[in-house]
PDB file of C-alpha atoms and ligand atoms in Angstrom:
ATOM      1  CA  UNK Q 908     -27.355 -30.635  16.742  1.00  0.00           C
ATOM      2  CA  UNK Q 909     -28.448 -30.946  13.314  1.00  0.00           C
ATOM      3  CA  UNK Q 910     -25.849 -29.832  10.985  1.00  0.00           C
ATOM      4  CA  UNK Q 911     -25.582 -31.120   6.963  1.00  0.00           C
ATOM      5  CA  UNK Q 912     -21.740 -30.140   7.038  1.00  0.00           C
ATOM      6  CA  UNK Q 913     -21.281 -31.973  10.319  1.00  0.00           C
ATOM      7  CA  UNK Q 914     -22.974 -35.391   8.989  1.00  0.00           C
ATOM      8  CA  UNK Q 915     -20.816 -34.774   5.657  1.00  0.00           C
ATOM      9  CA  UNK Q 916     -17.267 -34.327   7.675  1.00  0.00           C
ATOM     10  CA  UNK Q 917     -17.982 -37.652   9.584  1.00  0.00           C
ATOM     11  CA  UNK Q 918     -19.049 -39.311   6.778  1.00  0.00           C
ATOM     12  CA  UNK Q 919     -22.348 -40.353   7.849  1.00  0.00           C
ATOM     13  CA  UNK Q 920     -23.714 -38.253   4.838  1.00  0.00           C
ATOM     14  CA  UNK Q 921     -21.935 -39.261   1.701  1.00  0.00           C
ATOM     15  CA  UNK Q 922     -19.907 -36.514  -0.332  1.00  0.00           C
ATOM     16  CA  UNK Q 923     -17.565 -36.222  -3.365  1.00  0.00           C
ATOM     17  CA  UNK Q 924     -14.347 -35.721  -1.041  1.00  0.00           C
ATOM     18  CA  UNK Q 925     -11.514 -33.957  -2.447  1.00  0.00           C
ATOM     19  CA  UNK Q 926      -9.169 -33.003   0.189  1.00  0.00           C
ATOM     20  CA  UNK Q 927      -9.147 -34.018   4.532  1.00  0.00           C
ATOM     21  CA  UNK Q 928      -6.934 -33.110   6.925  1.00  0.00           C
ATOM     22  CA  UNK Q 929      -7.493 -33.079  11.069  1.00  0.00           C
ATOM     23  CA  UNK Q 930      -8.986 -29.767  10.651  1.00  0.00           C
ATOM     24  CA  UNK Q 931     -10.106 -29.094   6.999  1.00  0.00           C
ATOM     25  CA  UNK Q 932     -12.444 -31.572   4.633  1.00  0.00           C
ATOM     26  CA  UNK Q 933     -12.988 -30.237   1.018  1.00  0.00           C
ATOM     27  CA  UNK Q 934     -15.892 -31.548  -1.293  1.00  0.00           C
ATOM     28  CA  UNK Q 935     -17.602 -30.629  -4.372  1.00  0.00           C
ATOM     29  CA  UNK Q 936     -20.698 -29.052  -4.625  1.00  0.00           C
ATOM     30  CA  UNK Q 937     -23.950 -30.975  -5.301  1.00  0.00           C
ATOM     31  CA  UNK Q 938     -25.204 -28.493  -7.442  1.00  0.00           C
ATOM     32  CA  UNK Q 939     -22.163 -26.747  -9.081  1.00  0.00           C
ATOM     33  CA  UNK Q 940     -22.397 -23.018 -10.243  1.00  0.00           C
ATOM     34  CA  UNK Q 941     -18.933 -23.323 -12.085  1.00  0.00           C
ATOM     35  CA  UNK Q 942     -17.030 -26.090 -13.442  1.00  0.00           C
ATOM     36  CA  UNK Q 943     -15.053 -25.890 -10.754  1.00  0.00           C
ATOM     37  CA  UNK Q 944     -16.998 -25.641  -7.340  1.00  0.00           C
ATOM     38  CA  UNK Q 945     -15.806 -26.916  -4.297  1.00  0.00           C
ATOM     39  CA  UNK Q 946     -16.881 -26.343  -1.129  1.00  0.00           C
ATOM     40  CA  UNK Q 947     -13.691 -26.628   1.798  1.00  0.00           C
ATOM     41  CA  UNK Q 948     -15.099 -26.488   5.510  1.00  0.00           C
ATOM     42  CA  UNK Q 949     -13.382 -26.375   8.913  1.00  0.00           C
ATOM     43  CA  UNK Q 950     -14.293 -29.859  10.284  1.00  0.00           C
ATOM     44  CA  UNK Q 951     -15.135 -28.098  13.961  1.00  0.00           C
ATOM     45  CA  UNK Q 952     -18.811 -26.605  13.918  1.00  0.00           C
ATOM     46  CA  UNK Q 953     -18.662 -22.853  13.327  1.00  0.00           C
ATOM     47  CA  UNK Q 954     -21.841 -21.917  12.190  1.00  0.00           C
ATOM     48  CA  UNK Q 955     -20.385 -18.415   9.966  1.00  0.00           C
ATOM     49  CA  UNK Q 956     -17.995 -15.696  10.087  1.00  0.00           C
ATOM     50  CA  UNK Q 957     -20.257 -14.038  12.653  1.00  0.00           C
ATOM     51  CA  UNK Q 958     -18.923 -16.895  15.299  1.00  0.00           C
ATOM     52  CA  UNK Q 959     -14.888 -16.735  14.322  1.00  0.00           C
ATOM     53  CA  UNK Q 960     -12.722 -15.824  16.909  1.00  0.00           C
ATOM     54  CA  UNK Q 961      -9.643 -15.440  17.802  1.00  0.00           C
ATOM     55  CA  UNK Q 962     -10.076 -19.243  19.977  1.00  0.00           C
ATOM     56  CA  UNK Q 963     -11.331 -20.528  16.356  1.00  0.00           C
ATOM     57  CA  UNK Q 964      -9.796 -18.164  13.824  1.00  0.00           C
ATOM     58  CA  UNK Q 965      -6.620 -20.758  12.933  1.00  0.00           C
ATOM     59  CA  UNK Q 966      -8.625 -22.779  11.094  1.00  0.00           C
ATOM     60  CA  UNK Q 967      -9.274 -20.199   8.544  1.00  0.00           C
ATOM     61  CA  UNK Q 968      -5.829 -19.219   7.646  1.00  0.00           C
ATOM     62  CA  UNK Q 969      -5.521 -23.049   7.072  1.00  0.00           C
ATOM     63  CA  UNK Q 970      -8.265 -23.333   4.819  1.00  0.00           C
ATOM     64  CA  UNK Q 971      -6.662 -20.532   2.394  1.00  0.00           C
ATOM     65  CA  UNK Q 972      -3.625 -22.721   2.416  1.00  0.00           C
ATOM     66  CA  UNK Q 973      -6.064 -25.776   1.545  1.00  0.00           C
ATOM     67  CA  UNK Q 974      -7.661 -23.176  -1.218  1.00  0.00           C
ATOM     68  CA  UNK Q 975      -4.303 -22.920  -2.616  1.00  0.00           C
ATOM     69  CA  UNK Q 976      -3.321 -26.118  -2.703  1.00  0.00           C
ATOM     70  CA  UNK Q 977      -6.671 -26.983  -4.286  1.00  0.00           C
ATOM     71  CA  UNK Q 978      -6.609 -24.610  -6.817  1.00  0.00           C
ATOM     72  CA  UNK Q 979      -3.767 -25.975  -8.397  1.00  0.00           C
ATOM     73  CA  UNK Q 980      -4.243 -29.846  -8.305  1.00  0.00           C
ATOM     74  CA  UNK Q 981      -8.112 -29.026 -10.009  1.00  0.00           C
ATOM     75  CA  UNK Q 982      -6.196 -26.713 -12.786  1.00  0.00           C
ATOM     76  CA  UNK Q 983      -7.547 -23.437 -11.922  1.00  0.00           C
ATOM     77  CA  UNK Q 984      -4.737 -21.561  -9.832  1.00  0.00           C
ATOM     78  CA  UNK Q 985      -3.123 -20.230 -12.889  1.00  0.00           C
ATOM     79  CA  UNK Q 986      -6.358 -18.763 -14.662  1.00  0.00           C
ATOM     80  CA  UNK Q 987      -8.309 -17.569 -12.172  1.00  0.00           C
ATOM     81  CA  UNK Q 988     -10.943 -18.303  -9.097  1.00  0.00           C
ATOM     82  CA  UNK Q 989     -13.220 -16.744  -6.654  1.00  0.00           C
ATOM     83  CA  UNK Q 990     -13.691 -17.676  -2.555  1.00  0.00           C
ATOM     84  CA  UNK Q 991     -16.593 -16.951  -1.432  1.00  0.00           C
ATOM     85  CA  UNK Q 992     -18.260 -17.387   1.956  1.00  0.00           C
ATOM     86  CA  UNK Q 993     -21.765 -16.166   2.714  1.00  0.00           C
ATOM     87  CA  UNK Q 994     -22.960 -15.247   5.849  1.00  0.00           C
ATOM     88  CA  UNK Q 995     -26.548 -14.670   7.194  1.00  0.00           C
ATOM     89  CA  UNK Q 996     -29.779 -14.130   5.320  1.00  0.00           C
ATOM     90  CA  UNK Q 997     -28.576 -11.684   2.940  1.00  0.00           C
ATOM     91  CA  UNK Q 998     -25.921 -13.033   1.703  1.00  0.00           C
ATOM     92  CA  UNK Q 999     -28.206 -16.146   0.938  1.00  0.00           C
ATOM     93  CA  UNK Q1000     -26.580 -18.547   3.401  1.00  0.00           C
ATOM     94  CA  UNK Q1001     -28.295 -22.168   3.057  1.00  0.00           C
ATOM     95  CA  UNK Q1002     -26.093 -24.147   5.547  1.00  0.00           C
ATOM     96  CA  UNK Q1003     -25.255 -22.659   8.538  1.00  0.00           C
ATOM     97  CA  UNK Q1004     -21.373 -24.802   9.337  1.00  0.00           C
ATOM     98  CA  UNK Q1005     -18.888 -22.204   7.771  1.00  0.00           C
ATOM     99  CA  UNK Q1006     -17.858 -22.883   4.176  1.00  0.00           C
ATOM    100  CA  UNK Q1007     -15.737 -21.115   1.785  1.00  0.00           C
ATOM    101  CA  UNK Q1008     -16.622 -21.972  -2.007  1.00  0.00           C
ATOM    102  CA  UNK Q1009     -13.799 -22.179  -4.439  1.00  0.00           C
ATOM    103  CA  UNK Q1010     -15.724 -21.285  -7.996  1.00  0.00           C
ATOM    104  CA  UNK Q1011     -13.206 -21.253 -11.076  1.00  0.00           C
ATOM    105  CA  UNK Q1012     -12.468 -23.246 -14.548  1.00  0.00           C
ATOM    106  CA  UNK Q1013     -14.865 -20.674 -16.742  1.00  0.00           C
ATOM    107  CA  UNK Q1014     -14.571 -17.001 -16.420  1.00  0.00           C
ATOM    108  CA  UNK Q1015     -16.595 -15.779 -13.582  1.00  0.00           C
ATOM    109  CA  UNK Q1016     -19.119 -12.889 -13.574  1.00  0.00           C
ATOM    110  CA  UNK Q1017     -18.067  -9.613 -12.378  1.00  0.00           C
ATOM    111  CA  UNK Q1018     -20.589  -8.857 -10.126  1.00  0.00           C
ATOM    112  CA  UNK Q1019     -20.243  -9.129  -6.807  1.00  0.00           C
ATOM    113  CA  UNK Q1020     -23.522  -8.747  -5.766  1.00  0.00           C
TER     114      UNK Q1020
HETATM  115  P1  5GP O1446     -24.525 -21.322   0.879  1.00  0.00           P
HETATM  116  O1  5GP O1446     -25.725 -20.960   0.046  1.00  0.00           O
HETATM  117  O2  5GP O1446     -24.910 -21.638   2.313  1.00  0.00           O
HETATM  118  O3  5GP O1446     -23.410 -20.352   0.758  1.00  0.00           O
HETATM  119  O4  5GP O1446     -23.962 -22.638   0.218  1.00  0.00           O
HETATM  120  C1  5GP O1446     -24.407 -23.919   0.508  1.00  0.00           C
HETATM  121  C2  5GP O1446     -23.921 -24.808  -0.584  1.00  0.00           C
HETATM  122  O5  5GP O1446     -24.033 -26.149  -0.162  1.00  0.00           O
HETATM  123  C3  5GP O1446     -24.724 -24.687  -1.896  1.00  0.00           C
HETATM  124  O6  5GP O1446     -23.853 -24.325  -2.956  1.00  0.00           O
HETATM  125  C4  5GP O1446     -25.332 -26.075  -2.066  1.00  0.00           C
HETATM  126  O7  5GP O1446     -25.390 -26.487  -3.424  1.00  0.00           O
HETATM  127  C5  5GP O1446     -24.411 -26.955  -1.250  1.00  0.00           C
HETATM  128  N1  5GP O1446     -25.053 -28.129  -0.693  1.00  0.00           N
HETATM  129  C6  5GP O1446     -26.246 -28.176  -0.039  1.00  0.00           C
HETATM  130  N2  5GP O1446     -26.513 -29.426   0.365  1.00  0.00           N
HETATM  131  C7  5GP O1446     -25.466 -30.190  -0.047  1.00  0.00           C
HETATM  132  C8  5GP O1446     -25.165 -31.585   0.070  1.00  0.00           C
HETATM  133  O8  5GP O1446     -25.914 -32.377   0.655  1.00  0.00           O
HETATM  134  N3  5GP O1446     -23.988 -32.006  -0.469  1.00  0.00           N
HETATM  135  C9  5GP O1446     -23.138 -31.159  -1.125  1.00  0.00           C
HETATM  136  N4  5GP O1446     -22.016 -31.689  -1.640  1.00  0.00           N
HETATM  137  N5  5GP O1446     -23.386 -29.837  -1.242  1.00  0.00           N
HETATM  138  C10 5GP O1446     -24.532 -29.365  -0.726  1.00  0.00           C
HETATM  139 ZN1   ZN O1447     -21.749 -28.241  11.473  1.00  0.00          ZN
END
């Protein structure tokens, strides 16, 4: 299988870590929409929210903890950020391993779509 986010959790692709755990690795973006944008991934392959379960959903409630925990050490849980996670064609998914982005440190646009 041929997965960016796969080669980037076991380092064989190089990334701008910020956070790893046995289940969760956080990096930034290489081509940041927001002075803060981060993107944190389960470190199993699940390709989006189309494929979480209840055999895989754990992972995600961990991840918001990560978010959390994140959001404060980079300086942005007290003014403000966005998750997002996109899923399929037209939400403009690019890489197909689940990834939440954690967008803050300006104020974001209102729009939601
Ligand atoms: P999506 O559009 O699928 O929601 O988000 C994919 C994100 O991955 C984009 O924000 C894009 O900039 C980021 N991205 C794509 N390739 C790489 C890469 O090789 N390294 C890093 N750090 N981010 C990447
Ligand atoms: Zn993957």
């Amino acid at each position: 299988m041929d997965c960016l986010f796969c080669e980037i959790v076991k380092g064989n692709i190089p990334s701008k870590k910020v956070y790893e755990d046995e289940s969760v690795f956080a990096f930034w973006d290489i081509a940041p929409m927001a002075p803060v944008h981060v993107l944190i991934v389960p470190k199993m392959h699940i390709s989006s929210v189309n494929e979480v379960t209840s055999e895989n959903s754990a992972v995600i409630s961990h991840i918001y903890e990560v978010a959390a925990q994140l959001a404060k050490e980079l300086g942005v849980a007290e003014d403000g950020y966005r998750i997002v996670t996109n899923c399929g064609k037209n939400a403009g998914q690019t890489v197909f391993h689940l990834h939440f982005h954690l967008l803050g440190g300006t104020a974001l646009k209102v729009e939601m779509c």
